[in-house]
Tab-separated table of C-alpha atoms and ligand atoms in Angstrom:
chain	number	residue	atom	x	y	z
A	218	MET	CA	1.430	-0.460	-29.744
A	219	PRO	CA	-0.336	2.591	-28.269
A	220	THR	CA	1.587	5.691	-27.266
A	221	VAL	CA	0.877	6.839	-23.719
A	222	THR	CA	1.705	9.870	-21.603
A	223	ALA	CA	3.640	8.785	-18.523
A	224	ALA	CA	5.500	10.470	-15.663
A	225	VAL	CA	9.013	9.045	-15.977
A	226	TRP	CA	11.602	8.821	-13.210
A	227	ASN	CA	15.081	9.207	-14.673
A	228	GLY	CA	17.051	8.444	-11.523
A	229	GLY	CA	18.519	10.375	-8.612
A	230	GLY	CA	16.340	12.945	-6.960
A	231	GLN	CA	15.211	14.333	-10.310
A	232	PRO	CA	11.595	15.381	-10.659
A	233	LEU	CA	9.441	13.076	-12.764
A	234	ARG	CA	9.076	14.197	-16.370
A	235	LEU	CA	6.045	13.734	-18.598
A	236	GLU	CA	7.013	11.760	-21.699
A	237	GLN	CA	5.363	9.873	-24.506
A	238	LEU	CA	6.201	6.149	-24.337
A	239	ARG	CA	5.162	3.170	-26.408
A	240	LEU	CA	3.176	0.506	-24.560
A	241	VAL	CA	3.387	-3.132	-25.669
A	242	ASP	CA	0.253	-5.009	-26.679
A	243	PRO	CA	-1.023	-7.479	-24.074
A	244	GLY	CA	0.496	-10.934	-24.418
A	245	GLU	CA	-0.876	-14.241	-23.188
A	246	HIS	CA	-2.719	-13.862	-19.867
A	247	GLU	CA	-2.188	-10.090	-19.931
A	248	VAL	CA	-4.603	-7.184	-20.148
A	249	ARG	CA	-4.316	-3.533	-21.150
A	250	VAL	CA	-5.911	-1.156	-18.674
A	251	ARG	CA	-6.733	2.529	-19.095
A	252	LEU	CA	-5.971	4.107	-15.719
A	253	ARG	CA	-8.679	6.311	-14.243
A	254	ALA	CA	-7.014	7.006	-10.886
A	255	SER	CA	-3.677	6.405	-9.185
A	256	GLY	CA	-2.701	7.121	-5.605
A	257	VAL	CA	0.690	8.656	-4.865
A	258	CYS	CA	2.111	6.346	-2.206
A	259	HIS	CA	5.083	6.768	0.097
A	260	SER	CA	6.712	3.764	-1.580
A	261	ASP	CA	6.939	5.755	-4.825
A	262	TYR	CA	8.590	8.512	-2.844
A	263	HIS	CA	11.110	6.056	-1.330
A	264	VAL	CA	12.285	5.384	-4.896
A	265	VAL	CA	12.416	9.056	-5.906
A	266	LYS	CA	14.393	9.907	-2.759
A	267	GLY	CA	16.884	7.120	-3.480
A	268	GLU	CA	15.993	5.172	-0.324
A	269	TRP	CA	15.286	2.056	-2.392
A	270	ALA	CA	17.632	1.117	-5.208
A	271	ARG	CA	15.558	0.643	-8.372
A	272	ARG	CA	16.214	0.511	-12.088
A	273	PHE	CA	15.568	3.613	-14.165
A	274	PRO	CA	14.196	5.034	-16.355
A	275	ALA	CA	10.978	3.848	-14.774
A	276	VAL	CA	7.330	4.688	-14.535
A	277	LEU	CA	6.449	4.614	-10.846
A	278	GLY	CA	2.997	4.233	-9.329
A	279	HIS	CA	1.518	1.000	-7.983
A	280	GLU	CA	-1.891	2.021	-6.605
A	281	GLY	CA	-4.294	2.208	-9.514
A	282	ALA	CA	-7.757	1.543	-10.837
A	283	GLY	CA	-9.133	1.726	-14.338
A	284	VAL	CA	-10.976	0.031	-17.164
A	285	VAL	CA	-9.855	-3.000	-19.175
A	286	GLU	CA	-9.531	-2.025	-22.833
A	287	GLU	CA	-7.924	-5.097	-24.354
A	288	VAL	CA	-7.259	-8.673	-23.290
A	289	GLY	CA	-4.555	-11.000	-24.536
A	290	ALA	CA	-4.866	-14.670	-25.404
A	291	GLY	CA	-6.137	-17.026	-22.730
A	292	VAL	CA	-7.553	-14.355	-20.404
A	293	THR	CA	-10.595	-15.697	-18.541
A	294	THR	CA	-11.015	-13.718	-15.296
A	295	VAL	CA	-11.533	-10.211	-16.743
A	296	ALA	CA	-13.177	-8.846	-19.863
A	297	VAL	CA	-13.028	-5.648	-21.919
A	298	GLY	CA	-15.033	-2.951	-20.141
A	299	ASP	CA	-14.504	-4.363	-16.651
A	300	HIS	CA	-13.566	-1.869	-13.946
A	301	VAL	CA	-10.518	-3.172	-12.111
A	302	VAL	CA	-8.290	-2.460	-9.142
A	303	LEU	CA	-4.669	-3.241	-9.926
A	304	SER	CA	-2.691	-5.479	-7.596
A	305	TRP	CA	1.060	-5.092	-7.278
A	306	LYS	CA	1.298	-8.769	-6.452
A	307	PRO	CA	0.052	-10.883	-9.335
A	308	TYR	CA	0.182	-14.621	-8.685
A	309	CYS	CA	0.620	-17.852	-10.598
A	310	GLY	CA	-1.858	-19.967	-8.642
A	311	ALA	CA	0.386	-23.010	-8.826
A	312	CYS	CA	3.518	-22.438	-6.692
A	313	PRO	CA	3.662	-23.733	-3.074
A	314	GLN	CA	2.834	-20.268	-1.657
A	315	CYS	CA	-0.191	-19.827	-3.936
A	316	LEU	CA	-1.377	-23.363	-3.231
A	317	ARG	CA	-1.468	-22.661	0.499
A	318	GLY	CA	-3.349	-19.415	-0.082
A	319	ARG	CA	-0.445	-16.969	0.382
A	320	HIS	CA	-0.884	-15.162	-2.913
A	321	VAL	CA	1.148	-12.086	-1.946
A	322	LEU	CA	4.153	-14.373	-1.465
A	323	CYS	CA	3.847	-15.974	-4.935
A	324	GLU	CA	7.280	-17.273	-5.883
A	325	VAL	CA	6.833	-16.694	-9.606
A	326	ALA	CA	5.801	-13.052	-9.156
A	327	THR	CA	8.812	-12.487	-6.899
A	328	ARG	CA	11.146	-13.999	-9.476
A	329	THR	CA	9.772	-11.995	-12.425
A	330	GLY	CA	9.492	-8.603	-10.698
A	331	ASN	CA	5.688	-8.970	-10.755
A	332	LEU	CA	5.669	-9.031	-14.560
A	333	MET	CA	4.973	-12.805	-14.785
A	334	GLY	CA	5.028	-14.647	-18.091
A	335	ASP	CA	8.091	-13.760	-20.112
A	336	ALA	CA	8.790	-10.729	-17.880
A	337	ARG	CA	9.327	-8.538	-20.942
A	338	PRO	CA	9.432	-4.730	-20.542
A	339	ARG	CA	6.058	-3.074	-21.054
A	340	LEU	CA	7.165	0.427	-21.947
A	341	TRP	CA	9.653	1.718	-24.484
A	342	ARG	CA	11.311	5.075	-25.133
A	343	GLY	CA	12.550	4.528	-28.671
A	344	ASP	CA	14.610	1.337	-28.311
A	345	GLN	CA	15.264	1.885	-24.598
A	346	ALA	CA	13.185	-0.224	-22.188
A	347	VAL	CA	11.440	1.658	-19.381
A	348	ALA	CA	10.715	-0.240	-16.153
A	349	SER	CA	7.245	-0.333	-14.569
A	350	MET	CA	7.189	-0.091	-10.772
A	351	ALA	CA	5.867	-3.292	-9.208
A	352	GLY	CA	4.900	-4.422	-12.689
A	353	LEU	CA	2.161	-1.758	-12.782
A	354	GLY	CA	3.528	1.742	-13.486
A	355	THR	CA	0.277	3.558	-12.731
A	356	PHE	CA	1.720	7.039	-13.327
A	357	ALA	CA	0.760	6.542	-16.965
A	358	GLU	CA	-2.486	6.764	-18.899
A	359	GLN	CA	-2.437	3.049	-19.693
A	360	THR	CA	-0.605	-0.064	-18.574
A	361	VAL	CA	-0.301	-3.742	-19.493
A	362	VAL	CA	-0.458	-6.109	-16.529
A	363	PRO	CA	-0.847	-9.830	-15.833
A	364	GLU	CA	-4.455	-10.983	-15.683
A	365	SER	CA	-4.102	-11.827	-11.982
A	366	ALA	CA	-3.093	-8.199	-11.277
A	367	ALA	CA	-6.430	-6.833	-12.536
A	368	VAL	CA	-9.230	-7.553	-10.073
A	369	PRO	CA	-12.761	-6.780	-11.334
A	370	ILE	CA	-14.917	-4.591	-9.092
A	371	ASP	CA	-18.441	-3.206	-9.068
A	372	ARG	CA	-18.817	-0.514	-11.755
A	373	SER	CA	-20.605	1.906	-9.426
A	374	LEU	CA	-17.520	2.475	-7.261
A	375	PRO	CA	-15.500	5.691	-7.565
A	376	PHE	CA	-12.113	5.131	-9.180
A	377	GLU	CA	-10.205	7.209	-6.599
A	378	ILE	CA	-11.431	4.955	-3.798
A	379	ALA	CA	-10.808	1.834	-5.858
A	380	ALA	CA	-7.244	3.034	-6.505
A	381	ILE	CA	-6.308	3.410	-2.837
A	382	VAL	CA	-7.691	-0.055	-2.136
A	383	GLY	CA	-4.916	-1.183	-4.510
A	384	CYS	CA	-2.240	-0.398	-1.914
A	385	ALA	CA	-2.775	1.634	1.278
A	386	VAL	CA	-6.189	0.339	2.315
A	387	THR	CA	-5.449	-3.329	1.668
A	388	THR	CA	-2.080	-2.974	3.411
A	389	GLY	CA	-3.494	-1.317	6.539
A	390	VAL	CA	-6.846	-3.064	6.946
A	391	GLY	CA	-5.310	-6.378	5.887
A	392	ALA	CA	-2.546	-6.120	8.502
A	393	VAL	CA	-5.240	-5.938	11.192
A	394	LEU	CA	-7.666	-8.533	9.777
A	395	ASN	CA	-5.451	-11.007	7.926
A	396	THR	CA	-1.979	-10.758	9.455
A	397	ALA	CA	-2.547	-10.034	13.158
A	398	ARG	CA	-6.176	-11.252	13.194
A	399	VAL	CA	-7.165	-8.722	15.835
A	400	VAL	CA	-10.155	-9.917	17.871
A	401	PRO	CA	-13.063	-7.781	19.155
A	402	GLY	CA	-12.287	-5.931	22.354
A	403	ALA	CA	-8.502	-6.188	21.999
A	404	SER	CA	-6.352	-3.099	22.487
A	405	VAL	CA	-4.605	-1.741	19.388
A	406	LEU	CA	-1.793	0.757	18.866
A	407	VAL	CA	-1.125	2.247	15.428
A	408	VAL	CA	2.059	4.286	15.052
A	409	GLY	CA	1.980	6.562	12.017
A	410	CYS	CA	-1.227	7.947	10.514
A	411	GLY	CA	-0.533	8.148	6.795
A	412	GLY	CA	-2.749	6.249	4.371
A	413	VAL	CA	-1.663	2.843	5.688
A	414	GLY	CA	-1.865	3.748	9.389
A	415	LEU	CA	-5.290	5.344	8.994
A	416	SER	CA	-6.416	2.219	7.150
A	417	ALA	CA	-5.176	0.093	10.060
A	418	ILE	CA	-7.295	2.279	12.368
A	419	LEU	CA	-10.313	1.695	10.114
A	420	GLY	CA	-9.609	-2.040	10.284
A	421	ALA	CA	-9.330	-1.940	14.065
A	422	ARG	CA	-12.672	-0.153	14.291
A	423	LEU	CA	-14.224	-2.650	11.872
A	424	VAL	CA	-13.368	-5.513	14.243
A	425	ALA	CA	-14.453	-3.515	17.323
A	426	ALA	CA	-11.016	-3.291	18.895
A	427	THR	CA	-10.789	-1.026	21.940
A	428	PRO	CA	-9.006	1.123	22.829
A	429	ILE	CA	-7.569	2.132	19.454
A	430	ILE	CA	-4.559	4.333	20.146
A	431	ALA	CA	-3.112	6.358	17.277
A	432	VAL	CA	0.287	8.067	17.264
A	433	ASP	CA	1.457	10.808	14.921
A	434	LEU	CA	3.558	13.951	15.120
A	435	VAL	CA	1.165	15.917	12.905
A	436	ASP	CA	-1.938	17.551	14.442
A	437	GLU	CA	-4.179	17.112	11.384
A	438	LYS	CA	-3.316	13.421	11.075
A	439	ARG	CA	-4.172	12.818	14.735
A	440	ALA	CA	-7.476	14.627	14.196
A	441	LEU	CA	-8.211	12.420	11.179
A	442	ALA	CA	-7.318	9.310	13.193
A	443	LEU	CA	-9.893	10.282	15.819
A	444	GLN	CA	-12.468	10.976	13.097
A	445	LEU	CA	-11.894	7.517	11.596
A	446	GLY	CA	-12.258	5.591	14.836
A	447	ALA	CA	-9.206	5.964	17.057
A	448	THR	CA	-10.240	6.351	20.697
A	449	HIS	CA	-7.032	8.216	21.590
A	450	ALA	CA	-4.439	10.107	19.539
A	451	LEU	CA	-1.007	10.593	21.042
A	452	ASP	CA	1.592	13.210	20.130
A	453	PRO	CA	5.173	11.943	20.596
A	454	ALA	CA	6.066	15.519	21.574
A	455	ASP	CA	4.095	14.973	24.799
A	456	GLY	CA	6.491	12.281	26.017
A	457	ASP	CA	7.770	8.780	25.367
A	458	ILE	CA	5.202	6.705	23.466
A	459	ARG	CA	5.745	3.648	25.660
A	460	GLU	CA	4.861	5.640	28.774
A	461	GLN	CA	1.878	7.358	27.164
A	462	VAL	CA	0.506	3.987	26.000
A	463	ARG	CA	0.975	2.431	29.442
A	464	ALA	CA	-0.795	5.392	31.048
A	465	LEU	CA	-3.835	4.619	28.854
A	466	THR	CA	-3.824	0.865	29.520
A	467	GLU	CA	-3.494	0.618	33.300
A	468	GLY	CA	0.228	0.081	32.889
A	469	ARG	CA	-0.316	-3.013	30.783
A	470	GLY	CA	0.448	-2.017	27.197
A	471	VAL	CA	-1.487	-3.107	24.095
A	472	ARG	CA	-2.303	-6.553	22.751
A	473	TYR	CA	-1.624	-5.554	19.147
A	474	ALA	CA	0.724	-2.872	17.840
A	475	PHE	CA	1.218	-1.810	14.212
A	476	GLU	CA	4.066	0.335	12.959
A	477	ALA	CA	3.084	2.094	9.739
A	478	ILE	CA	5.996	4.455	9.159
A	479	GLY	CA	9.103	2.314	8.611
A	480	ARG	CA	11.535	3.819	11.148
A	481	SER	CA	13.696	1.852	13.541
A	482	ASP	CA	12.880	4.026	16.587
A	483	THR	CA	9.120	3.765	16.101
A	484	ILE	CA	9.295	0.010	15.417
A	485	GLU	CA	11.188	-0.393	18.696
A	486	ALA	CA	8.757	1.856	20.579
A	487	ALA	CA	5.715	-0.012	19.232
A	488	TYR	CA	7.235	-3.370	20.190
A	489	GLU	CA	8.065	-2.106	23.674
A	490	SER	CA	4.459	-0.906	24.108
A	491	LEU	CA	3.054	-4.458	24.019
A	492	GLU	CA	1.324	-6.187	26.911
A	493	HIS	CA	2.536	-9.660	27.826
A	494	GLY	CA	1.535	-12.050	25.052
A	495	GLY	CA	1.162	-9.161	22.621
A	496	THR	CA	1.931	-9.036	18.896
A	497	MET	CA	3.718	-6.261	17.055
A	498	THR	CA	3.347	-6.108	13.253
A	499	VAL	CA	5.763	-4.152	11.072
A	500	VAL	CA	3.722	-2.654	8.238
A	501	GLY	CA	5.824	0.421	7.413
A	502	GLN	CA	8.311	0.205	4.571
A	503	VAL	CA	11.833	0.873	5.812
A	504	PRO	CA	14.580	2.388	3.662
A	505	ASP	CA	17.378	0.034	2.558
A	506	GLY	CA	19.886	-0.680	5.334
A	507	VAL	CA	17.737	0.141	8.379
A	508	ARG	CA	18.258	-2.177	11.384
A	509	ILE	CA	16.410	-2.438	14.704
A	510	SER	CA	17.576	-3.239	18.221
A	511	LEU	CA	15.273	-5.167	20.560
A	512	ASP	CA	15.630	-7.020	23.836
A	513	PRO	CA	14.957	-10.689	22.961
A	514	TYR	CA	14.374	-11.449	26.641
A	515	ALA	CA	10.887	-9.967	26.202
A	516	MET	CA	10.145	-12.644	23.602
A	517	SER	CA	10.909	-15.573	25.877
A	518	ASP	CA	9.774	-14.048	29.162
A	519	PHE	CA	6.695	-12.069	28.070
A	520	GLU	CA	5.902	-14.006	24.887
A	521	PHE	CA	6.103	-10.961	22.661
A	522	THR	CA	5.546	-11.769	19.005
A	523	LEU	CA	7.212	-9.695	16.298
A	524	THR	CA	5.896	-10.180	12.799
A	525	GLY	CA	5.535	-8.375	9.480
A	526	SER	CA	2.800	-7.829	6.964
A	527	ASN	CA	3.180	-7.510	3.211
A	528	TYR	CA	0.180	-6.109	1.310
A	529	GLY	CA	-2.032	-6.934	4.284
A	530	SER	CA	-1.373	-10.672	3.789
A	531	ALA	CA	-4.143	-10.298	1.240
A	532	ASN	CA	-5.541	-12.420	-1.508
A	533	PRO	CA	-6.380	-9.450	-3.761
A	534	ALA	CA	-9.102	-11.273	-5.716
A	535	VAL	CA	-10.944	-11.810	-2.426
A	536	ASP	CA	-9.876	-8.799	-0.392
A	537	PHE	CA	-10.338	-5.964	-2.929
A	538	PRO	CA	-14.054	-6.708	-3.512
A	539	ARG	CA	-14.563	-7.353	0.213
A	540	LEU	CA	-13.011	-4.012	1.234
A	541	LEU	CA	-15.014	-2.160	-1.427
A	542	ALA	CA	-18.229	-3.855	-0.287
A	543	TRP	CA	-17.548	-2.547	3.228
A	544	TYR	CA	-16.974	0.903	1.720
A	545	ALA	CA	-20.252	0.715	-0.229
A	546	SER	CA	-22.170	-0.337	2.884
A	547	GLY	CA	-20.676	2.489	4.970
A	548	GLN	CA	-18.651	0.203	7.240
A	549	LEU	CA	-15.293	1.419	5.932
A	550	ASP	CA	-15.072	5.194	5.668
A	551	LEU	CA	-12.466	5.591	2.925
A	552	ASP	CA	-13.479	9.009	1.561
A	553	PRO	CA	-11.386	11.032	4.067
A	554	LEU	CA	-8.229	9.185	2.947
A	555	VAL	CA	-8.239	10.979	-0.407
A	556	ALA	CA	-6.955	14.415	0.482
A	557	ARG	CA	-6.445	15.834	-3.003
A	558	ARG	CA	-7.318	14.981	-6.574
A	559	ILE	CA	-4.599	16.075	-9.008
A	560	ALA	CA	-3.655	15.823	-12.675
A	561	ILE	CA	-0.654	13.709	-13.689
A	562	GLY	CA	1.262	16.917	-14.460
A	563	GLU	CA	1.087	17.815	-10.747
A	564	ILE	CA	2.885	14.649	-9.610
A	565	ASN	CA	6.012	16.465	-8.392
A	566	GLU	CA	3.886	18.760	-6.209
A	567	ALA	CA	2.342	15.626	-4.690
A	568	PHE	CA	5.821	14.386	-3.739
A	569	ALA	CA	6.675	17.798	-2.281
A	570	GLU	CA	3.518	17.526	-0.174
A	571	LEU	CA	4.530	14.015	0.983
A	572	ALA	CA	7.908	15.450	2.010
A	573	THR	CA	6.214	17.758	4.497
A	574	GLY	CA	4.718	14.736	6.279
A	575	ARG	CA	1.408	16.585	6.525
A	576	ALA	CA	-0.900	15.328	3.861
A	577	THR	CA	-2.695	12.073	3.406
A	578	ARG	CA	-3.104	10.817	-0.107
A	579	SER	CA	-2.964	12.728	-3.350
A	580	VAL	CA	-4.737	10.772	-6.069
A	581	ILE	CA	-4.096	11.376	-9.753
A	582	VAL	CA	-7.334	11.423	-11.727
A	583	TYR	CA	-7.018	10.624	-15.431
A	584	ASP	CA	-9.465	11.783	-18.054
A	585	ALA	CA	-11.791	9.068	-19.301
B	153	LIG	ZN1	1.996	1.722	-1.846
B	154	LIG	ZN1	2.450	-18.532	-7.179
């Protein structure tokens, strides 16, 4: 049982605290991974802020990449020394959802809190179990995860980029390619230009959507959206989003809208910005208890479709390498998404930065 340094969340709005925890050895179909990078995602911040009820103490973090150091019995898909992106949706491969190719909806992973197998705790503080967010807990030097949560990648790829493919990039690009299946030439609206929204813009550019209309309150995020491929960037301070979108689309609205914040008012505005026959995809993660109010008449009369996307409807074993191949070939410009590289001891500053709404991703870089 190795001892690892981890940033532990002890409940409430308390700052994370660096502690030494014991990490279990990998069991059957499990691997031990030394983290090399971990993104700090808004979903971690939801937990810290108390917007999602979660067990504590816990090690948060669910967007990681690293190197496999040990494999348990029966592991066949990864080997010691492999560079891997971690997936927060492992899968069994045998349930009805897996069998029809919907790996992110795996019933076994849902039932076991993404731990799979015997769902035993991975981390211990003395005799107290410490939870691992999404079965990963990437705010730690090492983790033990199910084999299907460790996807091998090309060893030449930078770990910081690999890490953000583990959540934000797959979520945003996947929502466009896999969930909505945006076609070339279609109009796209993306509301919210954090890591996920910017990734949706990259996905829209990849499939040659046009126009690609970005919305964000923050000047620097709108500028980044334009840099990454948005054709227009709207400031909600300049007037109602619905009206601004219609002004750009000859009064029609957009064929595809994506909400990447997780607020009821922006979900409603994105839905009401659709053209007839359009599809609105909820990608943003809403706090517990949020409800939306929509006019269902638009569904029957204008054939509006409202749908949602979890983890970009991805099959991580296929999508992670595919996204990273597009990065390597220059077709997916992921470098600007990493705003800051930090040490694990600076994690609370990264949350403070998220609270301002300004920054895109901070990525923790671990020593080799
Ligand atoms: Zn995330
Ligand atoms: Zn399954």
